[in-house]
Structures are given as structure tokens and as C-alpha cells.
Short mmCIF file of C-alpha atoms in Angstrom, two decimals:
data_model
loop_
_atom_site.label_atom_id
_atom_site.label_comp_id
_atom_site.label_asym_id
_atom_site.label_seq_id
_atom_site.Cartn_x
_atom_site.Cartn_y
_atom_site.Cartn_z
CA UNK B 1 125.55 20.60 142.07
CA UNK B 2 124.28 17.30 143.40
CA UNK B 3 120.95 16.12 142.05
CA UNK B 4 117.91 16.72 144.16
CA UNK B 5 117.34 13.93 146.69
CA UNK B 6 114.78 11.32 145.70
CA UNK B 7 112.53 9.67 148.27
CA UNK B 8 110.48 6.50 147.72
CA UNK B 9 106.83 7.10 146.83
CA UNK B 10 104.17 5.79 149.22
CA UNK B 11 101.56 3.81 147.30
CA UNK B 12 98.06 2.78 148.35
CA UNK B 13 95.28 0.72 146.77
CA UNK B 14 94.22 3.94 145.02
CA UNK B 15 97.37 4.30 142.92
CA UNK B 16 99.30 1.02 143.19
CA UNK B 17 98.12 -0.75 140.04
CA UNK B 18 98.21 2.39 137.95
CA UNK B 19 101.80 3.12 139.00
CA UNK B 20 102.94 -0.41 138.16
CA UNK B 21 101.20 -0.31 134.78
CA UNK B 22 102.26 3.19 133.75
CA UNK B 23 105.93 2.52 134.51
CA UNK B 24 106.10 0.18 131.51
CA UNK B 25 109.56 -1.33 131.16
CA UNK B 26 111.03 0.92 133.85
CA UNK B 27 111.44 -1.30 136.93
CA UNK B 28 109.29 -0.48 139.96
CA UNK B 29 110.66 -1.64 143.30
CA UNK B 30 108.05 -2.02 146.04
CA UNK B 31 109.06 -2.21 149.70
CA UNK B 32 106.25 -3.73 151.79
CA UNK B 33 106.68 -2.55 155.37
CA UNK B 34 105.01 -1.49 158.64
CA UNK B 35 106.05 0.65 161.57
CA UNK B 36 105.71 -2.30 163.98
CA UNK B 37 108.30 -4.33 162.04
CA UNK B 38 111.89 -3.92 163.29
CA UNK B 39 113.63 -5.48 160.28
CA UNK B 40 111.52 -3.23 157.99
CA UNK B 41 112.92 -0.23 159.83
CA UNK B 42 116.44 -1.55 159.29
CA UNK B 43 115.78 -1.86 155.55
CA UNK B 44 114.12 1.59 155.27
CA UNK B 45 117.31 3.70 155.14
CA UNK B 46 118.87 1.25 152.64
CA UNK B 47 115.89 1.69 150.32
CA UNK B 48 116.21 5.47 150.62
CA UNK B 49 119.89 5.26 149.64
CA UNK B 50 119.17 2.98 146.71
CA UNK B 51 116.38 5.25 145.45
CA UNK B 52 119.11 7.83 144.90
CA UNK B 53 121.75 5.44 143.61
CA UNK B 54 119.47 3.66 141.12
CA UNK B 55 117.39 6.40 139.56
CA UNK B 56 116.47 4.27 136.57
CA UNK B 57 114.03 2.44 138.80
CA UNK B 58 110.92 3.80 140.51
CA UNK B 59 111.18 3.23 144.27
CA UNK B 60 107.97 2.81 146.22
CA UNK B 61 106.69 1.68 149.61
CA UNK B 62 103.44 0.08 150.73
CA UNK B 63 102.53 0.42 154.40
CA UNK B 64 100.61 -2.67 155.38
CA UNK B 65 99.50 -1.13 158.68
CA UNK B 66 96.76 0.36 156.49
CA UNK B 67 94.30 -2.55 156.33
CA UNK B 68 93.29 -1.91 152.72
CA UNK B 69 96.93 -1.95 151.61
CA UNK B 70 97.09 -5.47 152.99
CA UNK B 71 94.93 -6.46 150.00
CA UNK B 72 97.80 -5.51 147.69
CA UNK B 73 100.14 -7.70 149.73
CA UNK B 74 97.65 -10.59 149.62
CA UNK B 75 97.24 -10.23 145.87
CA UNK B 76 100.95 -10.94 145.42
CA UNK B 77 101.13 -13.70 148.03
CA UNK B 78 103.06 -11.69 150.59
CA UNK B 79 102.81 -13.17 154.09
CA UNK B 80 105.92 -11.70 155.64
CA UNK B 81 107.54 -8.28 155.85
CA UNK B 82 109.88 -6.85 154.87
CA UNK B 83 109.33 -8.14 151.33
CA UNK B 84 110.63 -6.36 148.22
CA UNK B 85 109.03 -6.91 144.84
CA UNK B 86 110.31 -5.71 141.48
CA UNK B 87 107.77 -5.13 138.70
CA UNK B 88 108.47 -4.68 135.00
CA UNK B 89 105.70 -4.22 132.42
CA UNK B 90 103.18 -4.88 135.17
CA UNK B 91 104.65 -8.31 136.04
CA UNK B 92 106.66 -9.42 139.07
CA UNK B 93 110.23 -10.07 137.95
CA UNK B 94 111.89 -10.42 141.36
CA UNK B 95 111.05 -11.03 145.00
CA UNK B 96 113.19 -10.78 148.12
CA UNK B 97 111.69 -11.91 151.44
CA UNK B 98 112.94 -10.83 154.86
CA UNK B 99 115.72 -8.51 155.91
CA UNK B 100 118.55 -8.36 153.41
CA UNK B 101 121.68 -6.24 153.60
CA UNK B 102 122.47 -3.55 151.02
CA UNK B 103 124.72 -5.68 148.76
CA UNK B 104 121.90 -8.18 148.29
CA UNK B 105 119.42 -5.43 147.36
CA UNK B 106 121.95 -3.90 144.98
CA UNK B 107 122.42 -7.29 143.35
CA UNK B 108 118.66 -7.66 142.91
CA UNK B 109 117.98 -4.23 141.44
CA UNK B 110 121.07 -4.39 139.22
CA UNK B 111 119.54 -7.35 137.44
CA UNK B 112 116.68 -5.14 136.25
CA UNK B 113 117.99 -1.65 135.57
CA UNK B 114 119.89 -0.82 132.41
CA UNK B 115 123.11 0.33 134.06
CA UNK B 116 124.57 1.64 130.78
CA UNK B 117 122.32 4.69 130.94
CA UNK B 118 123.16 5.47 134.56
CA UNK S 1 149.77 1.31 151.70
CA UNK S 2 146.65 0.32 153.62
CA UNK S 3 146.94 0.95 157.34
CA UNK S 4 144.41 -0.67 159.68
CA UNK S 5 142.46 1.71 161.87
CA UNK S 6 143.71 1.42 165.45
CA UNK S 7 141.47 1.77 168.49
CA UNK S 8 141.83 1.27 172.23
CA UNK S 9 138.45 -0.44 172.45
CA UNK S 10 136.71 -2.32 169.65
CA UNK S 11 133.16 -3.38 170.48
CA UNK S 12 131.57 -6.07 168.32
CA UNK S 13 127.77 -6.16 168.50
CA UNK S 14 124.87 -3.72 168.64
CA UNK S 15 122.40 -5.07 171.19
CA UNK S 16 121.99 -3.79 174.76
CA UNK S 17 125.41 -5.23 175.75
CA UNK S 18 127.31 -3.57 172.89
CA UNK S 19 125.61 -0.18 173.18
CA UNK S 20 125.97 -0.07 176.97
CA UNK S 21 129.66 -0.96 176.68
CA UNK S 22 129.95 1.85 174.12
CA UNK S 23 128.26 4.38 176.42
CA UNK S 24 130.68 3.53 179.25
CA UNK S 25 133.81 3.33 177.10
CA UNK S 26 132.82 6.57 175.38
CA UNK S 27 132.38 8.36 178.69
CA UNK S 28 135.80 7.02 179.73
CA UNK S 29 137.04 8.91 176.64
CA UNK S 30 138.36 5.74 175.06
CA UNK S 31 136.79 6.68 171.69
CA UNK S 32 135.51 3.18 170.97
CA UNK S 33 134.68 1.80 167.55
CA UNK S 34 131.54 -0.34 167.47
CA UNK S 35 130.89 -2.84 164.69
CA UNK S 36 127.10 -2.98 164.55
CA UNK S 37 126.69 -5.48 161.72
CA UNK S 38 124.11 -5.01 159.02
CA UNK S 39 121.15 -5.54 161.37
CA UNK S 40 121.84 -3.00 164.10
CA UNK S 41 119.86 -3.28 167.32
CA UNK S 42 119.83 -7.04 167.76
CA UNK S 43 116.97 -9.22 168.94
CA UNK S 44 114.93 -6.40 170.47
CA UNK S 45 114.29 -5.07 166.95
CA UNK S 46 111.96 -8.06 166.49
CA UNK S 47 109.80 -7.41 169.55
CA UNK S 48 106.95 -5.04 170.38
CA UNK S 49 106.81 -3.70 173.91
CA UNK S 50 109.64 -4.21 176.35
CA UNK S 51 107.87 -4.15 179.72
CA UNK S 52 110.66 -5.26 182.03
CA UNK S 53 113.40 -2.71 181.31
CA UNK S 54 113.45 -0.41 184.36
CA UNK S 55 112.75 3.27 183.77
CA UNK S 56 109.83 2.84 181.40
CA UNK S 57 106.71 2.32 183.54
CA UNK S 58 104.46 2.10 180.50
CA UNK S 59 106.78 -0.13 178.52
CA UNK S 60 108.83 0.93 175.54
CA UNK S 61 109.02 -0.42 172.01
CA UNK S 62 112.10 -2.57 171.45
CA UNK S 63 113.02 -0.60 168.34
CA UNK S 64 112.80 2.74 170.17
CA UNK S 65 114.85 1.40 173.06
CA UNK S 66 117.63 0.32 170.71
CA UNK S 67 117.53 3.49 168.61
CA UNK S 68 117.84 5.53 171.81
CA UNK S 69 120.72 3.39 173.11
CA UNK S 70 122.53 3.90 169.80
CA UNK S 71 122.03 7.67 170.00
CA UNK S 72 123.32 7.62 173.59
CA UNK S 73 126.41 5.65 172.53
CA UNK S 74 127.10 8.08 169.67
CA UNK S 75 126.63 11.09 171.96
CA UNK S 76 129.71 10.05 173.93
CA UNK S 77 131.94 9.60 170.94
CA UNK S 78 131.44 6.01 169.78
CA UNK S 79 132.15 5.53 166.10
CA UNK S 80 129.52 3.10 164.78
CA UNK S 81 130.23 1.03 161.65
CA UNK S 82 127.50 -1.00 160.00
CA UNK S 83 129.64 -3.98 159.10
CA UNK S 84 130.40 -7.44 160.45
CA UNK S 85 133.61 -8.60 162.07
CA UNK S 86 134.33 -11.58 159.82
CA UNK S 87 137.57 -12.86 161.39
CA UNK S 88 139.77 -12.10 164.39
CA UNK S 89 143.32 -12.85 165.45
CA UNK S 90 143.65 -12.81 169.24
CA UNK S 91 147.12 -14.43 169.21
CA UNK S 92 148.85 -11.11 168.48
CA UNK S 93 148.92 -7.68 170.18
CA UNK S 94 147.29 -5.45 169.20
CA UNK S 95 144.43 -7.76 168.27
CA UNK S 96 143.49 -7.91 164.59
CA UNK S 97 139.92 -7.74 163.29
CA UNK S 98 138.83 -8.17 159.68
CA UNK S 99 135.61 -6.98 158.04
CA UNK S 100 135.95 -8.45 154.56
CA UNK S 101 134.22 -11.41 152.94
CA UNK S 102 135.93 -13.26 150.11
CA UNK S 103 134.44 -13.96 146.70
CA UNK S 104 130.71 -13.78 146.26
CA UNK S 105 129.80 -14.67 149.84
CA UNK S 106 127.32 -12.32 151.50
CA UNK S 107 128.51 -11.43 155.01
CA UNK S 108 125.00 -11.25 156.43
CA UNK S 109 124.12 -14.77 155.30
CA UNK S 110 127.25 -16.22 156.87
CA UNK S 111 127.60 -14.15 160.01
CA UNK S 112 124.00 -13.57 160.92
CA UNK S 113 121.37 -15.41 158.92
CA UNK S 114 121.32 -18.57 160.98
CA UNK S 115 125.02 -18.44 161.74
CA UNK S 116 128.01 -19.75 159.89
CA UNK S 117 127.41 -23.40 160.57
CA UNK S 118 123.99 -23.15 158.91
CA UNK S 119 125.28 -21.48 155.78
CA UNK S 120 128.63 -23.27 155.63
CA UNK S 121 129.94 -26.36 157.33
CA UNK S 122 132.37 -26.04 160.22
CA UNK S 123 135.26 -26.96 157.94
CA UNK S 124 134.21 -24.32 155.43
CA UNK S 125 134.19 -21.50 157.99
CA UNK S 126 137.76 -22.44 158.93
CA UNK S 127 138.68 -22.31 155.27
CA UNK S 128 136.86 -19.00 154.83
CA UNK S 129 138.81 -17.57 157.76
CA UNK S 130 142.08 -18.66 156.14
CA UNK S 131 141.12 -16.68 153.04
CA UNK S 132 139.99 -13.61 154.96
CA UNK S 133 143.17 -13.31 157.03
CA UNK S 134 145.35 -13.33 153.89
CA UNK S 135 144.27 -9.69 153.52
CA UNK S 136 145.04 -6.79 155.82
CA UNK S 137 142.80 -6.45 158.91
CA UNK S 138 140.49 -3.43 158.92
CA UNK S 139 141.17 -2.78 162.61
CA UNK S 140 143.76 -3.30 165.26
CA UNK S 141 142.66 -2.97 168.88
CA UNK S 142 144.22 -2.91 172.36
CA UNK S 143 141.06 -4.45 173.80
CA UNK S 144 138.04 -6.12 172.22
CA UNK S 145 134.58 -6.41 173.76
CA UNK S 146 132.58 -9.24 172.22
CA UNK S 147 128.90 -8.38 172.50
CA UNK S 148 127.93 -10.61 169.61
CA UNK S 149 124.53 -11.79 170.86
CA UNK S 150 122.50 -14.66 169.54
CA UNK S 151 120.39 -15.55 166.52
CA UNK S 152 117.13 -17.53 166.21
CA UNK S 153 117.29 -21.30 166.09
CA UNK S 154 115.17 -22.94 163.42
CA UNK S 155 113.29 -26.23 163.78
CA UNK S 156 115.27 -28.01 161.05
CA UNK S 157 112.26 -29.98 159.83
CA UNK S 158 111.20 -30.64 156.21
CA UNK S 159 109.27 -27.74 154.63
CA UNK S 160 110.49 -25.11 157.07
CA UNK S 161 112.96 -23.36 154.78
CA UNK S 162 110.83 -23.90 151.69
CA UNK S 163 107.89 -22.00 153.25
CA UNK S 164 109.88 -19.31 155.09
CA UNK S 165 108.01 -16.09 154.33
CA UNK S 166 105.08 -18.09 152.93
CA UNK S 167 103.52 -19.22 156.17
CA UNK S 168 106.65 -19.91 158.21
CA UNK S 169 107.86 -16.85 160.12
CA UNK S 170 110.43 -15.94 162.75
CA UNK S 171 108.84 -12.54 163.45
CA UNK S 172 105.22 -12.84 164.61
CA UNK S 173 105.18 -9.17 165.51
CA UNK S 174 106.05 -8.27 161.89
CA UNK S 175 103.75 -10.71 160.14
CA UNK S 176 100.71 -11.14 162.43
CA UNK S 177 98.55 -8.83 160.27
CA UNK S 178 98.72 -11.26 157.34
CA UNK S 179 96.97 -13.93 159.41
CA UNK S 180 93.53 -12.37 159.84
CA UNK S 181 91.05 -15.17 160.67
CA UNK S 182 93.74 -17.78 160.05
CA UNK S 183 94.80 -20.92 161.88
CA UNK S 184 98.21 -20.25 163.44
CA UNK S 185 100.78 -22.17 165.46
CA UNK S 186 103.60 -20.89 167.66
CA UNK S 187 106.48 -23.17 168.60
CA UNK S 188 108.30 -22.53 171.88
CA UNK S 189 107.78 -22.00 175.59
CA UNK S 190 109.72 -18.87 176.54
CA UNK S 191 108.73 -15.22 176.75
CA UNK S 192 109.20 -14.77 172.98
CA UNK S 193 106.71 -17.55 172.25
CA UNK S 194 104.22 -15.96 174.67
CA UNK S 195 104.67 -12.51 173.10
CA UNK S 196 104.30 -13.96 169.59
CA UNK S 197 101.10 -15.77 170.56
CA UNK S 198 99.58 -12.65 172.07
CA UNK S 199 100.57 -10.56 169.02
CA UNK S 200 98.84 -13.09 166.77
CA UNK S 201 95.57 -13.06 168.75
CA UNK S 202 94.90 -9.55 167.44
CA UNK S 203 94.39 -11.01 163.97
CA UNK S 204 94.32 -14.80 163.89
CA UNK S 205 91.25 -16.99 164.35
CA UNK S 206 93.14 -19.23 166.74
CA UNK S 207 96.65 -19.67 168.09
CA UNK S 208 97.98 -23.06 169.16
CA UNK S 209 101.25 -23.15 171.06
CA UNK S 210 103.26 -26.29 170.38
CA UNK S 211 105.70 -26.94 173.21
CA UNK S 212 107.97 -29.93 173.63
CA UNK S 213 107.85 -29.90 177.43
CA UNK S 214 104.99 -30.04 179.92
CA UNK S 215 105.51 -26.53 181.30
CA UNK S 216 106.58 -23.12 179.95
CA UNK S 217 109.76 -21.42 181.08
CA UNK S 218 108.28 -17.98 180.30
CA UNK S 219 107.73 -15.41 183.06
CA UNK S 220 104.61 -16.05 185.16
CA UNK S 221 102.89 -12.86 184.01
CA UNK S 222 103.27 -13.79 180.34
CA UNK S 223 102.18 -17.39 180.98
CA UNK S 224 99.07 -16.14 182.72
CA UNK S 225 98.14 -13.83 179.85
CA UNK S 226 98.54 -16.68 177.39
CA UNK S 227 96.81 -19.41 179.37
CA UNK S 228 93.82 -17.15 180.12
CA UNK S 229 93.43 -16.01 176.52
CA UNK S 230 90.30 -17.37 174.84
CA UNK S 231 92.00 -17.58 171.43
CA UNK S 232 95.06 -19.53 172.62
CA UNK S 233 95.38 -23.25 173.33
CA UNK S 234 98.48 -25.32 174.11
CA UNK S 235 99.73 -28.68 172.89
CA UNK S 236 102.15 -29.92 175.57
CA UNK S 237 104.90 -32.48 174.98
CA UNK S 238 104.53 -31.94 171.25
CA UNK S 239 106.75 -31.09 168.32
CA UNK S 240 106.21 -30.01 164.74
CA UNK S 241 107.90 -32.60 162.54
CA UNK S 242 106.98 -31.36 159.07
CA UNK S 243 105.54 -28.30 157.34
CA UNK S 244 103.43 -29.05 154.27
CA UNK S 245 101.85 -26.83 151.67
CA UNK S 246 101.40 -25.77 148.11
CA UNK S 247 102.64 -22.23 147.41
CA UNK S 248 102.06 -21.46 151.07
CA UNK S 249 101.66 -23.49 154.25
CA UNK S 250 98.52 -25.66 154.33
CA UNK S 251 99.18 -28.11 157.16
CA UNK S 252 101.71 -29.34 159.69
CA UNK S 253 102.58 -32.68 161.22
CA UNK S 254 102.63 -32.74 165.01
CA UNK S 255 104.26 -35.54 166.95
CA UNK S 256 103.44 -36.17 170.61
CA UNK S 257 103.33 -39.13 172.98
CA UNK S 258 100.05 -39.99 171.28
CA UNK S 259 101.75 -40.35 167.91
CA UNK S 260 101.77 -38.24 164.77
CA UNK S 261 98.86 -36.28 163.30
CA UNK S 262 98.47 -33.84 160.41
CA UNK S 263 96.47 -30.69 161.15
CA UNK S 264 95.46 -27.76 158.91
CA UNK S 265 97.65 -24.67 159.40
CA UNK S 266 98.10 -21.29 157.70
CA UNK S 267 100.97 -19.95 159.77
CA UNK S 268 103.86 -21.38 161.82
CA UNK S 269 105.81 -18.99 164.03
CA UNK S 270 109.13 -20.18 165.40
CA UNK S 271 110.26 -18.98 168.82
CA UNK S 272 112.28 -21.87 170.19
CA UNK S 273 115.25 -19.84 171.29
CA UNK S 274 118.59 -18.53 170.13
CA UNK S 275 122.18 -19.63 169.72
CA UNK S 276 125.27 -17.50 170.25
CA UNK S 277 126.78 -15.96 167.08
CA UNK S 278 130.31 -17.00 167.86
CA UNK S 279 131.32 -18.90 164.72
CA UNK S 280 133.77 -16.18 163.65
CA UNK S 281 135.79 -16.41 166.90
CA UNK S 282 135.93 -20.22 166.99
CA UNK S 283 139.48 -21.39 167.71
CA UNK S 284 140.53 -17.92 168.89
CA UNK S 285 139.25 -18.22 172.47
CA UNK S 286 137.45 -20.69 174.70
CA UNK S 287 133.83 -21.49 173.86
CA UNK S 288 131.67 -23.96 175.77
CA UNK S 289 130.03 -27.00 174.19
CA UNK S 290 127.07 -24.92 172.99
CA UNK S 291 129.18 -22.15 171.47
CA UNK S 292 128.87 -19.64 174.32
CA UNK S 293 131.95 -17.54 175.05
CA UNK S 294 133.51 -18.51 178.38
CA UNK S 295 134.45 -15.61 180.67
CA UNK S 296 135.65 -15.59 184.27
CA UNK S 297 132.09 -14.61 185.19
CA UNK S 298 130.31 -17.28 183.13
CA UNK S 299 127.69 -19.21 185.10
CA UNK S 300 129.15 -22.54 184.07
CA UNK S 301 131.79 -25.02 185.15
CA UNK S 302 134.19 -23.67 182.52
CA UNK S 303 133.58 -20.15 183.84
CA UNK S 304 134.22 -21.13 187.44
CA UNK S 305 137.42 -22.93 186.39
CA UNK S 306 138.61 -19.87 184.49
CA UNK S 307 137.75 -17.68 187.48
CA UNK S 308 139.62 -19.88 189.97
CA UNK S 309 142.87 -19.29 188.04
CA UNK S 310 142.47 -15.51 188.19
CA UNK S 311 141.94 -14.57 191.83
CA UNK S 312 144.25 -11.83 193.03
CA UNK S 313 144.05 -10.39 196.57
CA UNK S 314 140.91 -12.44 197.18
CA UNK S 315 139.17 -10.75 194.24
CA UNK S 316 138.37 -11.99 190.76
CA UNK S 317 140.45 -9.91 188.37
CA UNK S 318 138.64 -8.37 185.37
CA UNK S 319 135.61 -10.71 185.62
CA UNK S 320 134.34 -10.25 182.06
CA UNK S 321 137.67 -11.41 180.60
CA UNK S 322 137.53 -14.35 178.20
CA UNK S 323 140.28 -16.97 178.00
CA UNK S 324 142.35 -14.25 176.31
CA UNK S 325 143.51 -11.31 178.46
CA UNK S 326 142.33 -8.05 176.90
CA UNK S 327 139.37 -9.69 175.19
CA UNK S 328 136.15 -9.21 177.15
CA UNK S 329 132.66 -10.50 176.48
CA UNK S 330 129.12 -9.54 177.45
CA UNK S 331 125.49 -10.26 176.65
CA UNK S 332 123.68 -13.24 175.14
CA UNK S 333 126.87 -14.60 173.54
CA UNK S 334 128.06 -15.31 177.10
CA UNK S 335 124.86 -15.68 179.11
CA UNK S 336 123.90 -19.32 179.56
CA UNK S 337 121.14 -18.51 182.02
CA UNK S 338 119.32 -15.15 182.08
CA UNK S 339 119.38 -13.72 178.53
CA UNK S 340 117.55 -10.50 179.36
CA UNK S 341 118.03 -7.02 177.89
CA UNK S 342 118.89 -5.72 181.33
CA UNK S 343 121.42 -8.47 182.13
CA UNK S 344 123.06 -7.92 178.74
CA UNK S 345 123.25 -4.18 179.39
CA UNK S 346 124.68 -4.87 182.86
CA UNK S 347 127.37 -7.12 181.44
CA UNK S 348 128.17 -4.57 178.74
CA UNK S 349 128.79 -2.02 181.48
CA UNK S 350 131.04 -4.46 183.37
CA UNK S 351 133.02 -5.29 180.22
CA UNK S 352 133.66 -1.61 179.45
CA UNK S 353 134.76 -0.90 183.02
CA UNK S 354 137.02 -3.97 182.95
CA UNK S 355 138.52 -2.88 179.61
CA UNK S 356 139.15 0.63 180.97
CA UNK S 357 140.93 -0.69 184.08
CA UNK S 358 142.85 -3.24 182.01
CA UNK S 359 144.14 -0.46 179.71
CA UNK S 360 145.19 1.59 182.75
CA UNK S 361 146.96 -1.38 184.36
CA UNK S 362 149.19 -2.18 181.40
#
């Protein structure tokens, strides 16, 4: 039996900081995106794949079309989408700006998940 | 033993030219394989509304248009692979096409992100090719349709790369929302620069277009919208020569006939045009001085010369043929003049019909 499919969690200003904090040392990957952004749409399916392939990380998305969510982006100095951030213990440990193909995203997340438990 | 996958028609590229070629080749029951790269959809994925593609009176989003074209190509039996062609051998029949990248190189960075010559020197790409072709090709093909398209040109000024994603952007449509009440600059004079400027007006305090000439080459309707917009002004005969900042962009240096000045800036959006993504076929067929693929239908001296050698019965034989028989080309990788979605699609159609007739004639 294959495991149940995981989908990235959509975060807003209401739950963003809490999610980052509560995850502790488990990496949280955040995909900042918007529907008007073509390269974000190209990255979307890759993020969905990775959410299933790297279950030792929490995969999330922030839609910056929602004006208040833009405050989260501003807080972390994001001025371009797609941007991916990785948080650990509430701190940014990695940042990838612009469209990047799957191998590059794998390389980034691999640096932060403990693959021995996978 | 590894056996390359053989196909009658291999299409390289996933913009309007590639997908249209795939629709036609698919309907001709040629079961084409299309290598879409890792950024399927091409340049239109970076735009908002496409208003000049016939059939959509209210405009259509570039992303939707490309997603629909892909679905249409797949409906008629095209096999789409999300990988890059990294090397080709057009000196043998069937043609050989590789999809591998040696060592720790990332295909996207070399074959798309600014093109090979940005990432690696010209000598290095030749060396890279040597390494790639030591392995088995992924595909062999009776005909190849090159619909490789073009990628954005950067300014190549100090600070540009350093602040990419931190005030420097190549996708105004994507990033406009981060520039609420900010001072923004758009570089360029074509339709993309006009569209970027208009997209920014929804958020920015002001948009200044920096253009190196004294007139735009954009369509009249787009020029009019821009020039009549209260939030947009234009600096003619001007160029950005440096991007400065601290964490993010704070100012830019602009050089004009009146000399150089430094002005405050929060965002710089680059829309100065595109260059053909033909590095991986260099040396395998004829390219012009700017890297465009030469076909018998190219609107250039080289194209006319190629055409004059291939007139049979008063007609130009297989017009979309490159300097190699059986290798056809379409779209912005060929087009030195028009560079429109509809002209690319038209050429894609021609290339597929030429490939079909070429296969029948052999």
C-alpha cells in the first residue's frame, strides 16, 4: 500500500509564525508564489512531488496575491517570486530565488533533512 | 544494453512553435517526442494577457494559452519529456540527441538560465559536448524540429547579478506586487517593456522607462497606453550603467548624452530582449552571427543564400530546413524579425508539414 499523498499546506499571516516555531528542528520549506506568476506555476508540481519524496520536512506555500501575506514576504526580504525558504528552529537556513529545476530543489532540501531516517 | 529511443520526429522546445509542430506531427500520426525542457511553455509563461493571438477576443493569459497548447499536443499523441537536449549529432543518420549533463553541472543553468555562454565560456561548452557525446544518446531521430526559442538578455552591468531577486527582476508580472509605493525602472523599448511598465503601475509609486534609443519599437497600441499613463515617464537615449544597494537595490546610475547621474531606485525590471538558445547546436548546423538558426526561409542574407541553392521546379523545397537536410527549425530561435507567438506557431506548423513531406519523400 502506498502512503497517503501529502500536499503542501497553505499558510497565512494567521498561522505562519506558529507553524515555523512549532516545527522545531524539523525543516519547513516555504514556497512563496502567486497565480499570476508563470515560473511559480512551473515550480508548483515539483514542490508537490517533493512534499511526498521528502516527508521529513514540512512543505508549505504562501500565496502573495493575498495582500496581508505579502507582509510575511516583506519580513524575510522577499522581492521576487518564486522564492523558496527553508526554516529550522524558527530561523532561515536556506533561500532559493527564481525558478529552479527539480535537481536544484532536491539538492537544497537534502542539505536539511536527516536522510538516514527516510 | 542501453538502446536509444527512436522516433520519426523529435521536437526540441515547448513554446508556440514546438507545441504547434507537435499538434501537426501528431495529427500526421508521426508520434513525435517533444523535449520540453525544465521550464515548459517558454516566454509566454512570463506574461499576463496575450491580446494579439487570434481567437481570443478578450485576451488570454499566456500561461493558459501554453497549458492549452500542451494539452492539444498531447491529445494527438505527442510524448512530452521535461528534459533538455544537451547535445546533438547531425552528421549521422538517424540523428543523435543526448539529454545528459556530466558531473555536477545543472542542465537548467547551462541550457536555459542565460544560455551556455553566460554560464560557461564558448570553449567550455565545446568541451562539455565532448564529454556528453562519450555516452549513449537518449534519442535517435529521422527528423528533428528545433523550436528552441530565446532567453532574456541581461544588462551585464555591475550590481545586476548581485541584486537579482532583491530589486532586480526579469519578471515584472511576477514581482510587481512587492513594489507597492516604490520607485521603479523598466529597461527596454519593446512590447515586453511596455507590458512590464503597465503591470508595475498597479502597485508602484512611479515607473520610469529607460530606453537607449529615441523611440520605442513596441506596437502603437502599447506605446499609447504607456505614454498616456500618469504614473509612467520615459528617459530616452539613456542606459543604466550600474545598480547599487545594500541588501536590496537603493539606487542606479543612468548614463545619457547629458552625462551620468545617480538616482534613487527600489526596483529595476529588465526587458531588453532575448537571444536564441542555440548554444547546444553550435557547430552542428549553420547559425548567423547573432546565434539564430539559418533556414531556407530565414529573413536574412544567409537564409536567402541557403534558399537559392534549394529551388526545385521553381519552388523552394522544404522551406523550414536548416543547413542540414532533415533538420528543421521554427520560432524565435530562427526569427530575426517578427518574434511573435503567432509567427512562431505558424513556423512550427510549417516545420511539421515539411518534416512530414520529407519523411514521405525519402
